[in-house]
mmCIF file of C-alpha atoms in Angstrom:
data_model
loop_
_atom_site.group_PDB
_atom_site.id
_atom_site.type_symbol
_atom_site.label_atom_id
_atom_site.label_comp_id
_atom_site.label_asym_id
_atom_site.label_seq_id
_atom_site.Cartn_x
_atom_site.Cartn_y
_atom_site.Cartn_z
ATOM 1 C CA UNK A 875 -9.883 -81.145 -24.493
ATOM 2 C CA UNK A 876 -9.425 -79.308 -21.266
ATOM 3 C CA UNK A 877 -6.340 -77.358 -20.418
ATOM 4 C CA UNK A 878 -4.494 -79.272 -17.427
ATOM 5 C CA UNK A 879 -2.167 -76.596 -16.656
ATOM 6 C CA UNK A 880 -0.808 -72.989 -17.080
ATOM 7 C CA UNK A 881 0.696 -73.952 -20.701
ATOM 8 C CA UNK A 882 -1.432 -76.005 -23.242
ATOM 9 C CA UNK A 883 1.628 -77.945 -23.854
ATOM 10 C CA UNK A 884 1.877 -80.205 -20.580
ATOM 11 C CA UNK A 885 0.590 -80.119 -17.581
ATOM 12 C CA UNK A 886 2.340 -76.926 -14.847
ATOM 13 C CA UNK A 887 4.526 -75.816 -17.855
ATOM 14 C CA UNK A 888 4.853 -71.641 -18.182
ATOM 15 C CA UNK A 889 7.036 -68.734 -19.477
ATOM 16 C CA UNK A 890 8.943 -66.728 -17.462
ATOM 17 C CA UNK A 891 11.297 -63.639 -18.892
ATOM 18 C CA UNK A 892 14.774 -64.007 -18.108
ATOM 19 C CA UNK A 893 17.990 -61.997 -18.783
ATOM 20 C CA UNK A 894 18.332 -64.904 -21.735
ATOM 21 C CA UNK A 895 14.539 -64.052 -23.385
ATOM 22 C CA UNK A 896 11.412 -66.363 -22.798
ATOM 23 C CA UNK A 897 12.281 -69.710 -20.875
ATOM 24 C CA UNK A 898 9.898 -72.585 -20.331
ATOM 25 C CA UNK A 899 10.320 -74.382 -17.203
ATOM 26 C CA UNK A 900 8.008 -76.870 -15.201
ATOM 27 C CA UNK A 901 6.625 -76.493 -11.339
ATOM 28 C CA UNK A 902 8.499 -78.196 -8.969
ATOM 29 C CA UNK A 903 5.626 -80.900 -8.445
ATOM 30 C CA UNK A 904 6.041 -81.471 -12.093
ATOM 31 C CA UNK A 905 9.764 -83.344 -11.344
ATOM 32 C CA UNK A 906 11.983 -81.320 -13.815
ATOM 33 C CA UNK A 907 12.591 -78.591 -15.793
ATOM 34 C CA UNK A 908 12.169 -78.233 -20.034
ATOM 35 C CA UNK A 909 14.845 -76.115 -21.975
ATOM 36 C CA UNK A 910 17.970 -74.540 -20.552
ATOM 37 C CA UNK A 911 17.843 -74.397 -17.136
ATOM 38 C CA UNK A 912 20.773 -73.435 -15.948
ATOM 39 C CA UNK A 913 19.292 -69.692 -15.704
ATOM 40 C CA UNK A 914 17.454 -70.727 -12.912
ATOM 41 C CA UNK A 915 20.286 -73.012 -11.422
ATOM 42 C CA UNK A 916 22.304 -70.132 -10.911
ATOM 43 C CA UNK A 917 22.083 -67.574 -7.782
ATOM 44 C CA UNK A 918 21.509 -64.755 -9.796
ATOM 45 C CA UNK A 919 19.017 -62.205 -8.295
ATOM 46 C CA UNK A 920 17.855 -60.553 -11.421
ATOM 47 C CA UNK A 921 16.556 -64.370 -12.428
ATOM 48 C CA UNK A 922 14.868 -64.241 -8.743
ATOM 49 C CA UNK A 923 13.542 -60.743 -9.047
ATOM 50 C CA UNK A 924 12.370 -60.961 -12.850
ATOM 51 C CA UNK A 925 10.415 -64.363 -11.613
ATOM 52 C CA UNK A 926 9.238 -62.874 -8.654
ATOM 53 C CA UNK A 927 7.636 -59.485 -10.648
ATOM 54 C CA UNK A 928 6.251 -62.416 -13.286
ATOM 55 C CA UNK A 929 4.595 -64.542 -9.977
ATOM 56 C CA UNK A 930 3.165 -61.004 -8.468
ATOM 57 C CA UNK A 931 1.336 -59.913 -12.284
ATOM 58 C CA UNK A 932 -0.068 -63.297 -12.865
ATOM 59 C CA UNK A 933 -1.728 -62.713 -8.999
ATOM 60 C CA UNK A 934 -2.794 -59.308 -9.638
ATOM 61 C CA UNK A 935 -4.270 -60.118 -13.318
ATOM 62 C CA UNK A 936 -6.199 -62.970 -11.884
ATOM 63 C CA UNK A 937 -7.817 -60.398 -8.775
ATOM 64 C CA UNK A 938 -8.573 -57.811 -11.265
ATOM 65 C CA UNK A 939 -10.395 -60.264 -13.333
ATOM 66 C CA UNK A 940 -12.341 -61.793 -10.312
ATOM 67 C CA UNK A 941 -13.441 -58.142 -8.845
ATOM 68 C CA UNK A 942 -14.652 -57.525 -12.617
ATOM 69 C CA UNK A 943 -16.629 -60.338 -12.468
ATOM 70 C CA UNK A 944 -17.913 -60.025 -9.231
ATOM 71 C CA UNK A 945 -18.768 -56.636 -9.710
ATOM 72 C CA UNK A 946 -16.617 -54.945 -7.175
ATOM 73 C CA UNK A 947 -14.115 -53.142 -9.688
ATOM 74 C CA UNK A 948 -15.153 -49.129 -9.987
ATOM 75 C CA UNK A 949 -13.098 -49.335 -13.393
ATOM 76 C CA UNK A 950 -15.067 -48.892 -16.335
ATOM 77 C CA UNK A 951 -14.092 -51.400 -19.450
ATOM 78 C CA UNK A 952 -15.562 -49.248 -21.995
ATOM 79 C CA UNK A 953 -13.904 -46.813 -24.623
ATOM 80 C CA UNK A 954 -14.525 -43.277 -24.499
ATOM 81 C CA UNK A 955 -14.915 -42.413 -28.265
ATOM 82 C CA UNK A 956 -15.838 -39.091 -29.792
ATOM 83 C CA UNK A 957 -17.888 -40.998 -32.570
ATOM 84 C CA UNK A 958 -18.930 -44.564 -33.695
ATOM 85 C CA UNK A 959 -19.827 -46.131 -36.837
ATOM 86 C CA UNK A 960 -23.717 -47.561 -36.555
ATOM 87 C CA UNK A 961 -23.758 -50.596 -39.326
ATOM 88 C CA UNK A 962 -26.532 -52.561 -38.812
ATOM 89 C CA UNK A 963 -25.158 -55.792 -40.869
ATOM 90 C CA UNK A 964 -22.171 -57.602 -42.023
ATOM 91 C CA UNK A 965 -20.431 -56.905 -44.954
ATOM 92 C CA UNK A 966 -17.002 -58.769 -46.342
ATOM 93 C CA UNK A 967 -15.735 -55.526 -44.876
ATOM 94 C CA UNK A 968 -16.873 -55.517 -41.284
ATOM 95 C CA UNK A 969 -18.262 -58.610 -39.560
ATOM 96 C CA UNK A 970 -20.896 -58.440 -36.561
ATOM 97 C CA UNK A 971 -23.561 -55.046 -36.041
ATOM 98 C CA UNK A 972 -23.801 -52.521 -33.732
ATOM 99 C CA UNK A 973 -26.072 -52.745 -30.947
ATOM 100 C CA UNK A 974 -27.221 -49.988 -28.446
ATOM 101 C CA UNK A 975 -25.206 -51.567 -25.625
ATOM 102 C CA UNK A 976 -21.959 -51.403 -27.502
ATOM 103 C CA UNK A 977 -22.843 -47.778 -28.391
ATOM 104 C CA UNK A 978 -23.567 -47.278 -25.150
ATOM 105 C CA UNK A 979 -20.538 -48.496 -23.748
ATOM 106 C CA UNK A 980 -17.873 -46.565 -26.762
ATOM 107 C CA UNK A 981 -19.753 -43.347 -26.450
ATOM 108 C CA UNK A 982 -18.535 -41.010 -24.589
ATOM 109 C CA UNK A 983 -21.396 -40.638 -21.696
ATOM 110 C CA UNK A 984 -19.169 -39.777 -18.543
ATOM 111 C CA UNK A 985 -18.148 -37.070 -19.930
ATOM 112 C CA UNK A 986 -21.749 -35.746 -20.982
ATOM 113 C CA UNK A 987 -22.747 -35.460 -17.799
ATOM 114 C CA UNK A 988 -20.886 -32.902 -16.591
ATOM 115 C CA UNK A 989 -21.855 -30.941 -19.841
ATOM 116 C CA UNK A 990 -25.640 -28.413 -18.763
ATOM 117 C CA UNK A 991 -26.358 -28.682 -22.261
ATOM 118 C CA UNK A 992 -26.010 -32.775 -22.604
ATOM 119 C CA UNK A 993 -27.005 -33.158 -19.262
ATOM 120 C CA UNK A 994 -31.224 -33.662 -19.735
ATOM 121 C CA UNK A 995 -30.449 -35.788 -22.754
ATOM 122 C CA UNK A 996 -28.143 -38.118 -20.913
ATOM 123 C CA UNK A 997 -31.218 -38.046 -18.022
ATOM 124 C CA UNK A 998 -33.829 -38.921 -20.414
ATOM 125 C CA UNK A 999 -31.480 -42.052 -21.950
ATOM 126 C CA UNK A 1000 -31.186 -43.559 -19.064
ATOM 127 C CA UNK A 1001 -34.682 -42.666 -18.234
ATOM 128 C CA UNK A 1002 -35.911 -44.753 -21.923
ATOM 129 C CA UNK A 1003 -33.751 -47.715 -21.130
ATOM 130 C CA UNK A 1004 -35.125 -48.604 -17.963
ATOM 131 C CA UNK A 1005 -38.082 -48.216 -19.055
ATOM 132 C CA UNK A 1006 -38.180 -51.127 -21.895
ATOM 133 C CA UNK A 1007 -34.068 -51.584 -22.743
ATOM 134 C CA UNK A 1008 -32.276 -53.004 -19.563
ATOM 135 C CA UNK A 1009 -32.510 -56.468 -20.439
ATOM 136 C CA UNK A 1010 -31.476 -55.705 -24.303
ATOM 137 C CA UNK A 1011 -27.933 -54.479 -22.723
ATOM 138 C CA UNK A 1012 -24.991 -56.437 -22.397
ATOM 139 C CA UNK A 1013 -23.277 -57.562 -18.932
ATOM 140 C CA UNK A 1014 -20.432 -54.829 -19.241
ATOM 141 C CA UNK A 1015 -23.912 -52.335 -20.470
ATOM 142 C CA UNK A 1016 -25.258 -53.010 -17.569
ATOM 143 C CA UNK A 1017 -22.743 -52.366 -14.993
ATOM 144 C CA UNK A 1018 -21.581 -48.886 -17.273
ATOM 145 C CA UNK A 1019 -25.141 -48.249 -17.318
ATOM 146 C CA UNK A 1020 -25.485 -48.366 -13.145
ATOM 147 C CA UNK A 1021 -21.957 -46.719 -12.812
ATOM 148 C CA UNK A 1022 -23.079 -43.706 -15.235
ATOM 149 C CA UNK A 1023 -26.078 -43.526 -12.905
ATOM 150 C CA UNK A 1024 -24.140 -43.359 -9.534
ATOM 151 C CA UNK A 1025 -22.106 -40.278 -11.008
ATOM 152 C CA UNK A 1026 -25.236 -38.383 -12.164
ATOM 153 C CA UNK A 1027 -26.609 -38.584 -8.522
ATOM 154 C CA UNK A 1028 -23.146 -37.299 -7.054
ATOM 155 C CA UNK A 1029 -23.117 -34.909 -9.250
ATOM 156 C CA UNK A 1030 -26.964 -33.875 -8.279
ATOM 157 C CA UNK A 1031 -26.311 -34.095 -4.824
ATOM 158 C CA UNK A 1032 -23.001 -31.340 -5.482
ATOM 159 C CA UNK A 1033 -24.685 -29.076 -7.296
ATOM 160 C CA UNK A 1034 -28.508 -29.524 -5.414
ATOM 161 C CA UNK A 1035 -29.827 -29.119 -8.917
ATOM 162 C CA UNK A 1036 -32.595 -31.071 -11.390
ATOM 163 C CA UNK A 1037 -33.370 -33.096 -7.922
ATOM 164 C CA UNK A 1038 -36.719 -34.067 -9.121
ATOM 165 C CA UNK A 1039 -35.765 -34.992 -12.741
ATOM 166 C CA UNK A 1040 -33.145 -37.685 -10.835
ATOM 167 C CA UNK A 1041 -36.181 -38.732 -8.607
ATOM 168 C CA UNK A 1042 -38.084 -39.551 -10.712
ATOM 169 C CA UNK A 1043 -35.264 -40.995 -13.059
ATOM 170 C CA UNK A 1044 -34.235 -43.868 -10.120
ATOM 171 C CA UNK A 1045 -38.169 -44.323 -9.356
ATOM 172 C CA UNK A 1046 -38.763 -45.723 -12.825
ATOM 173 C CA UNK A 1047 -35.330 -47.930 -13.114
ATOM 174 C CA UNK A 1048 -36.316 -48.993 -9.578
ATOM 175 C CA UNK A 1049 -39.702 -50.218 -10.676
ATOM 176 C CA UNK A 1050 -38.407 -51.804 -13.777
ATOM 177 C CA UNK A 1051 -36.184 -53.798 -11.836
ATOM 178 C CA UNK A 1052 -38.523 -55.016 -8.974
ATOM 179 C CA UNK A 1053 -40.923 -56.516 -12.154
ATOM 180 C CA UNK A 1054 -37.557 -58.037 -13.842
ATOM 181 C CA UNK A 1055 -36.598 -59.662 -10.545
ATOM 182 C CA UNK A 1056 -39.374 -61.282 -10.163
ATOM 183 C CA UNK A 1057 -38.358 -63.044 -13.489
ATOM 184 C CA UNK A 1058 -35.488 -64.821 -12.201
ATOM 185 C CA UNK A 1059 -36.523 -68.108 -13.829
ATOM 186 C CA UNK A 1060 -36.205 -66.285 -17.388
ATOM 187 C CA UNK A 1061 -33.054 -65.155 -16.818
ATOM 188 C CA UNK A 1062 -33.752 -61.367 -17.874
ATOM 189 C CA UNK A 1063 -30.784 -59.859 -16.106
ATOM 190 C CA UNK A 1064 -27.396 -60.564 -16.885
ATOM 191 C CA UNK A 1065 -25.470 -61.500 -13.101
ATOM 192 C CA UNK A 1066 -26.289 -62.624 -10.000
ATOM 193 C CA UNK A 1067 -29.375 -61.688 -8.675
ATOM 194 C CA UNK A 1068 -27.735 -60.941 -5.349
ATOM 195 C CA UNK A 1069 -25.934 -58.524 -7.768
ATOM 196 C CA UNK A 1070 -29.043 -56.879 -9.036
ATOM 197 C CA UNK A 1071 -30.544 -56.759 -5.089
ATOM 198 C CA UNK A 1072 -27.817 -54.758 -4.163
ATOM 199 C CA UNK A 1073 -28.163 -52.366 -6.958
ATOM 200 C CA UNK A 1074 -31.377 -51.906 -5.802
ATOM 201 C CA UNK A 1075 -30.318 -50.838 -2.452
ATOM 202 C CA UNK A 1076 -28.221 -48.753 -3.690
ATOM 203 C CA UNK A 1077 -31.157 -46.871 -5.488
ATOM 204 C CA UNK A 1078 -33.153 -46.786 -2.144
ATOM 205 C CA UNK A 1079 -30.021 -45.155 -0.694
ATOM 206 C CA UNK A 1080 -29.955 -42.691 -3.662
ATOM 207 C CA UNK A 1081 -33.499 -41.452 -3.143
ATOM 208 C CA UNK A 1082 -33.058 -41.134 0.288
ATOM 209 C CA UNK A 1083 -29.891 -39.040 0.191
ATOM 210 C CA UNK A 1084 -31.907 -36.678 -2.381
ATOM 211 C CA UNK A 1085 -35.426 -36.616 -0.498
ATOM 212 C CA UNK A 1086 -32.624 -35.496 2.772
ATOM 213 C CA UNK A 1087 -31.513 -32.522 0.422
ATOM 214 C CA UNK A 1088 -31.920 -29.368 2.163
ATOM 215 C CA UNK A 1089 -31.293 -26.412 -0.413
ATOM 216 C CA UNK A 1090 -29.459 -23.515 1.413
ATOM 217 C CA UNK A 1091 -30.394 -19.930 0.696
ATOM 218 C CA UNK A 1092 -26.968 -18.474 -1.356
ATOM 219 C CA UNK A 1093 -25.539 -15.168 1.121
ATOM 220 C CA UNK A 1094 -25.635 -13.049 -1.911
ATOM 221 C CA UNK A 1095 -27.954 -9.725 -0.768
ATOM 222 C CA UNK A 1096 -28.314 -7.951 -4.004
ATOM 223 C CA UNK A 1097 -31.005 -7.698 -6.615
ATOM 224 C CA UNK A 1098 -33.353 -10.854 -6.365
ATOM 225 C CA UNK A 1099 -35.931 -12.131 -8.564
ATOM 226 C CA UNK A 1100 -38.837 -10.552 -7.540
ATOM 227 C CA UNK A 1101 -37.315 -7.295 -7.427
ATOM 228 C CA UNK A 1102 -36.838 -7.415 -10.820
ATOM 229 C CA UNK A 1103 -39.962 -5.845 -12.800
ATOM 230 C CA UNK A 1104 -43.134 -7.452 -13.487
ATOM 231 C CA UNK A 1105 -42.646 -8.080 -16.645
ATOM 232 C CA UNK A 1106 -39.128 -9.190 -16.979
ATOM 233 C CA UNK A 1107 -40.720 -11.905 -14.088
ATOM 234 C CA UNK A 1108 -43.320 -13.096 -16.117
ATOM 235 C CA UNK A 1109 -40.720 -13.349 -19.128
ATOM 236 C CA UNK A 1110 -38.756 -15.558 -17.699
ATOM 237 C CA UNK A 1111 -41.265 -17.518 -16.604
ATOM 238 C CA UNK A 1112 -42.454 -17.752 -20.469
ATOM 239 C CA UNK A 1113 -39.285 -19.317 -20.742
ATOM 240 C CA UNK A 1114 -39.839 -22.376 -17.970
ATOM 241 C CA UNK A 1115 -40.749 -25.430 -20.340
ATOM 242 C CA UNK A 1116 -42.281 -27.077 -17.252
ATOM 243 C CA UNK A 1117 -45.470 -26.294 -15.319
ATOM 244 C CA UNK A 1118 -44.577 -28.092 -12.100
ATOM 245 C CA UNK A 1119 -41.755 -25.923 -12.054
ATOM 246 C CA UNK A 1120 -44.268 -22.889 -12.512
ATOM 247 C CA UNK A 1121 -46.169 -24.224 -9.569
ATOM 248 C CA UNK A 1122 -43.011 -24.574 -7.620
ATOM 249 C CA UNK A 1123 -41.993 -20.930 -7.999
ATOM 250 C CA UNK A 1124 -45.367 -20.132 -7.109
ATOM 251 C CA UNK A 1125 -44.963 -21.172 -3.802
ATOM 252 C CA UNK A 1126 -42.066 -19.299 -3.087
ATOM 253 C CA UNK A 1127 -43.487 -15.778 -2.802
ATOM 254 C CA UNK A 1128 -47.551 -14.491 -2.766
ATOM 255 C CA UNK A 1129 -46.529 -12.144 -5.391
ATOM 256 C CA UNK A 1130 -45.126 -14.959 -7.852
ATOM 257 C CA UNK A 1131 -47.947 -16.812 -6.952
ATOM 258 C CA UNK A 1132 -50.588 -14.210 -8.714
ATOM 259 C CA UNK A 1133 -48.346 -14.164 -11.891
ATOM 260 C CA UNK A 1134 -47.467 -17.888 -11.678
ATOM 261 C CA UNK A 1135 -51.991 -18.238 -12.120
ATOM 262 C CA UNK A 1136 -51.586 -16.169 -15.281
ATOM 263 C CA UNK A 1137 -53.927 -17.386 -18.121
ATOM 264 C CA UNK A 1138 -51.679 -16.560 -20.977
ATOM 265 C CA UNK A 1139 -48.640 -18.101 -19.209
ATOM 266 C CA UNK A 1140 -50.092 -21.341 -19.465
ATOM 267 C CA UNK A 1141 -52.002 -20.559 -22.552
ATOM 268 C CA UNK A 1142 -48.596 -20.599 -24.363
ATOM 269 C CA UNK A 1143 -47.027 -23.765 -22.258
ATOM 270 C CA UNK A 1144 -50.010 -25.405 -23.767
ATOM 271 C CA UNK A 1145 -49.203 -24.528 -27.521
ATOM 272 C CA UNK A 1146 -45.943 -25.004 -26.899
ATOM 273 C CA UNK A 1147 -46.067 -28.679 -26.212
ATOM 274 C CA UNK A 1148 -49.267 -29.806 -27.704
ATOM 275 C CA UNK A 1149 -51.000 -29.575 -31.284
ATOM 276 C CA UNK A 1150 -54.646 -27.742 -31.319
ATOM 277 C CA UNK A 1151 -56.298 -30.863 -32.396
ATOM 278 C CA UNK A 1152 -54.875 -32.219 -28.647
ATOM 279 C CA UNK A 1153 -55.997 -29.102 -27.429
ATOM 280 C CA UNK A 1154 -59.555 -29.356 -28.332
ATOM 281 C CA UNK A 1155 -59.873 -32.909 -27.126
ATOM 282 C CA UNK A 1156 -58.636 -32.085 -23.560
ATOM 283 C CA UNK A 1157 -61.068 -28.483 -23.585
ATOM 284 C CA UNK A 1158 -61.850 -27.380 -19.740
ATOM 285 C CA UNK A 1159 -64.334 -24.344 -18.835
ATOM 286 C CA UNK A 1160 -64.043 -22.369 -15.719
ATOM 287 C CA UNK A 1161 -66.510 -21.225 -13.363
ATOM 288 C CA UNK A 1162 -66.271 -18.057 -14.954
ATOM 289 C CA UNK A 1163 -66.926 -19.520 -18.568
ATOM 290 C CA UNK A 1164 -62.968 -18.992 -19.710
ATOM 291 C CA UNK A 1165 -60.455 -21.922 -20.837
ATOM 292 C CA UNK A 1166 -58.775 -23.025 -17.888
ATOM 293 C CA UNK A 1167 -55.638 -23.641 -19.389
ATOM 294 C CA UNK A 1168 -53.767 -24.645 -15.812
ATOM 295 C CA UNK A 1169 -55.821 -27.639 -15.716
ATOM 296 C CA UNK A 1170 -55.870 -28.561 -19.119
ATOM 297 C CA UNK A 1171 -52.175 -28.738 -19.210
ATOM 298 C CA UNK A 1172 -51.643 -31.283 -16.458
ATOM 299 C CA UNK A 1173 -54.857 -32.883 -18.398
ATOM 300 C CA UNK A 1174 -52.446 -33.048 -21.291
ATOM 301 C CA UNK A 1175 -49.577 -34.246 -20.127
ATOM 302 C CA UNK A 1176 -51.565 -37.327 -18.933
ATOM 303 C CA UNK A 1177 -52.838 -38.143 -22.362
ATOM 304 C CA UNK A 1178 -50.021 -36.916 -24.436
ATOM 305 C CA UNK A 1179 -45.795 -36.148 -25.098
ATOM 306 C CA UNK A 1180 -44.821 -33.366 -23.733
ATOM 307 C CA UNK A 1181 -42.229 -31.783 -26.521
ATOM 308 C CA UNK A 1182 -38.659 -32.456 -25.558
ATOM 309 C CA UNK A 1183 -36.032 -29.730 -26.119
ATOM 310 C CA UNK A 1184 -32.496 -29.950 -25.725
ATOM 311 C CA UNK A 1185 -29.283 -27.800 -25.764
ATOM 312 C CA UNK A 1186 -27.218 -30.279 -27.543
ATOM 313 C CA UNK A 1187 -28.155 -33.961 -29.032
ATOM 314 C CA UNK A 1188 -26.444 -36.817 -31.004
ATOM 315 C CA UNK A 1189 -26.425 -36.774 -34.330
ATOM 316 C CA UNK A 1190 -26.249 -39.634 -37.075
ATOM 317 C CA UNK A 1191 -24.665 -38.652 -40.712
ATOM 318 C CA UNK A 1192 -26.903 -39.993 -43.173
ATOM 319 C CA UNK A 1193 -23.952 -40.521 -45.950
ATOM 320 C CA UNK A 1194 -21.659 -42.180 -43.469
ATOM 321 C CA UNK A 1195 -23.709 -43.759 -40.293
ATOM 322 C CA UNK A 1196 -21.323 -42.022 -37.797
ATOM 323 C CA UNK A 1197 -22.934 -41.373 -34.637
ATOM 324 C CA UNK A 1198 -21.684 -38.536 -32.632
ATOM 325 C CA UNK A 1199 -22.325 -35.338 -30.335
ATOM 326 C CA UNK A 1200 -23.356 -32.457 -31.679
ATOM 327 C CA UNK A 1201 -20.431 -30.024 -33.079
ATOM 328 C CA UNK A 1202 -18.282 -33.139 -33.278
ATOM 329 C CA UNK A 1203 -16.062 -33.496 -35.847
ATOM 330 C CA UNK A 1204 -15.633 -37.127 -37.465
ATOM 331 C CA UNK A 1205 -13.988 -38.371 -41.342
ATOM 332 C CA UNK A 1206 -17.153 -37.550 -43.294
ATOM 333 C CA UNK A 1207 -16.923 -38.419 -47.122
ATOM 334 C CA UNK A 1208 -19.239 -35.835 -48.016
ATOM 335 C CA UNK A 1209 -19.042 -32.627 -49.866
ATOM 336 C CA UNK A 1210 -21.144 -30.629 -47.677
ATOM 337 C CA UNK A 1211 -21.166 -32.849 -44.303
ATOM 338 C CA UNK A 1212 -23.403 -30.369 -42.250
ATOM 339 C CA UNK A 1213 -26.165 -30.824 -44.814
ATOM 340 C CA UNK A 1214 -26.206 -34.788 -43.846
ATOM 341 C CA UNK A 1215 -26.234 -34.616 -40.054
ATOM 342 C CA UNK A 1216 -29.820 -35.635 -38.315
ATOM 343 C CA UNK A 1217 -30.500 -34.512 -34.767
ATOM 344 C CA UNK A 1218 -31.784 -37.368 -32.466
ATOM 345 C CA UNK A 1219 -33.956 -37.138 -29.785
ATOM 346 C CA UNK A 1220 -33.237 -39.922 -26.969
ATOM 347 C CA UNK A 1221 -35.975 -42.162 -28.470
ATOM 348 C CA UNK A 1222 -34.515 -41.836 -31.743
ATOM 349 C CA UNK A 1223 -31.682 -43.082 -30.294
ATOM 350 C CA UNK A 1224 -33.343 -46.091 -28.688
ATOM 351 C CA UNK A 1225 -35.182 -46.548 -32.291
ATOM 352 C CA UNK A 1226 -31.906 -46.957 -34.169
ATOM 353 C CA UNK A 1227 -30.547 -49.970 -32.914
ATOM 354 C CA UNK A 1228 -33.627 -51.808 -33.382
ATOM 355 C CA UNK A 1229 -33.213 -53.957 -35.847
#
């Protein structure tokens, strides 16, 4: 049976606080009142104020639910937990399972960000669930999922750093979501789909604030990278885990460019991500009759992984199912709980909510 009014009772009935406690009275198109009355008889102007404040929180409860659901609220509805509890069925215990948009949502993600070691593992998360997850996340995933997303770009346009990793990051959700659009009929997307059209100008917007990025040169005049010595150059650039990022630094200088063509540089970028048997599969010769490992890396990366590394990762306790961020402490049962901690890499993550 459909409610008729504010109170299940009858029709217009409510609760108002009053100096008294909890009165019910009826609207004044209802014809009368129900209960003691005379409280609001009487020209008393804590009555008036008290149902004034009551009128004025029913108004602003009802706009605050209407701008959630139309999207317009920047407030996130989530909880920012330290560490969940991943049960994957009910029990007499706990009823319901844990999916990868609630752990999404209770995880603590906002913070992340702003965290250089968390930062690329965040990146790649979102990356994976555009990729083949949007549609598994709920309507409140969703719209944490986009408002997780605006921050990283802020924060990318601030600090003019890992522009290309975000690039590429909103040219994959933005292709995603042009191919779920178009299946509208299905109903793939939670929302609107005016909703999910403006998102998506909000991602052209995003790429075209990064491609406007114009890096400035810091005023700092002393030692420099290439005045450093040869080989503490090419030792840090052992340490780049990325060949575009080799060719970029080539470009900056004629002198990086010679060491950025070094064979053994790119000799160990290709051992580093790839196995041997990959290695021999994807084999390219040189003019001069030598392994041109340059070109078999990009090779690579078109046929395989690259290997993912990251400063800090969730981990899942294998004696308790608590998922948290590395170095996190949580209620573990165990006698030695560092022993029962497994690392997960963002796929991992994705792979542990499938059920």
């Amino acid at each position: 049976m459909p409610f008729l009014g504010q109170d299940w009772r009858s029709p217009g009935q409510s609760w108002v606080k009053t100096a008294d406690g909890w009165t019910r009275f009826l609207d004044e198109k209802s014809g009368g009142y129900v209960g003691d009355i005379s409280s609001f008889c009487k020209k008393d102007d804590h009555n008036k104020e008290n149902l004034f404040n009551s009128l004025n929180y029913d108004v602003a409860a009802k706009k605050r639910k209407k701008d959630l659901l139309n999207n317009k609220a920047k407030i996130q509805y989530f909880h920012q937990e330290k560490w969940i509890y991943v049960h994957k069925g009910s029990t007499k215990e706990r009823h319901g399972y844990c999916t990868l948009g609630e752990a999404f949502n209770r995880l603590d993600f906002s913070s992340a960000i702003l965290d250089s070691r968390r930062f690329n593992y965040v990146v790649r998360l979102l990356e994976l669930i555009a990729k083949s997850q949007l549609t598994s996340l709920s309507g409140i995933a969703q719209k944490n999922y986009m408002n997780i997303l605006e921050k990283v770009v802020q924060k990318v346009l601030e600090d003019q750093q890992n522009i290309r990793l975000i690039r590429e990051l909103l040219q994959t959700l933005y292709t995603s979501l042009c191919t779920l659009v178009q299946r509208v009929g299905k109903s793939v997307l939670v929302g609107n789909i005016n909703m999910w059209v403006h998102r998506m100008e909000s991602i052209l917007h995003w790429q075209q604030q990064l491609n406007n990025i114009q890096i400035t040169r810091p005023a700092f005049k002393g030692t420099t990278f290439t005045d450093l010595p040869l080989c503490l150059q090419l030792n840090i650039m052992q340490r780049l885990s990325d060949g575009r990022d080799l060719v970029s630094l080539g470009q900056v200088a004629p002198d990086l460019q010679v060491l950025s063509e070094d064979r053994l540089l790119w000799k160990k970028l290709c051992q580093y991500h790839f196995t041997d048997r990959q290695i021999r599969k994807r084999l390219i010769v040189s003019d001069k009759g030598q392994l041109d490992w340059k070109k078999m890396y990009f090779k690579l990366i078109r046929c395989y992984p690259r290997k993912e590394q990251y400063g800090d990762t969730l981990q899942l306790c294998r004696h308790c199912h608590i998922l948290s961020w590395k170095g996190t402490d949580h209620p573990c049962t165990a006698n030695n709980p560092e022993t029962c901690s497994t690392s997960l890499s963002p796929q991992d993550f994705i792979n542990l909510f499938r059920f």
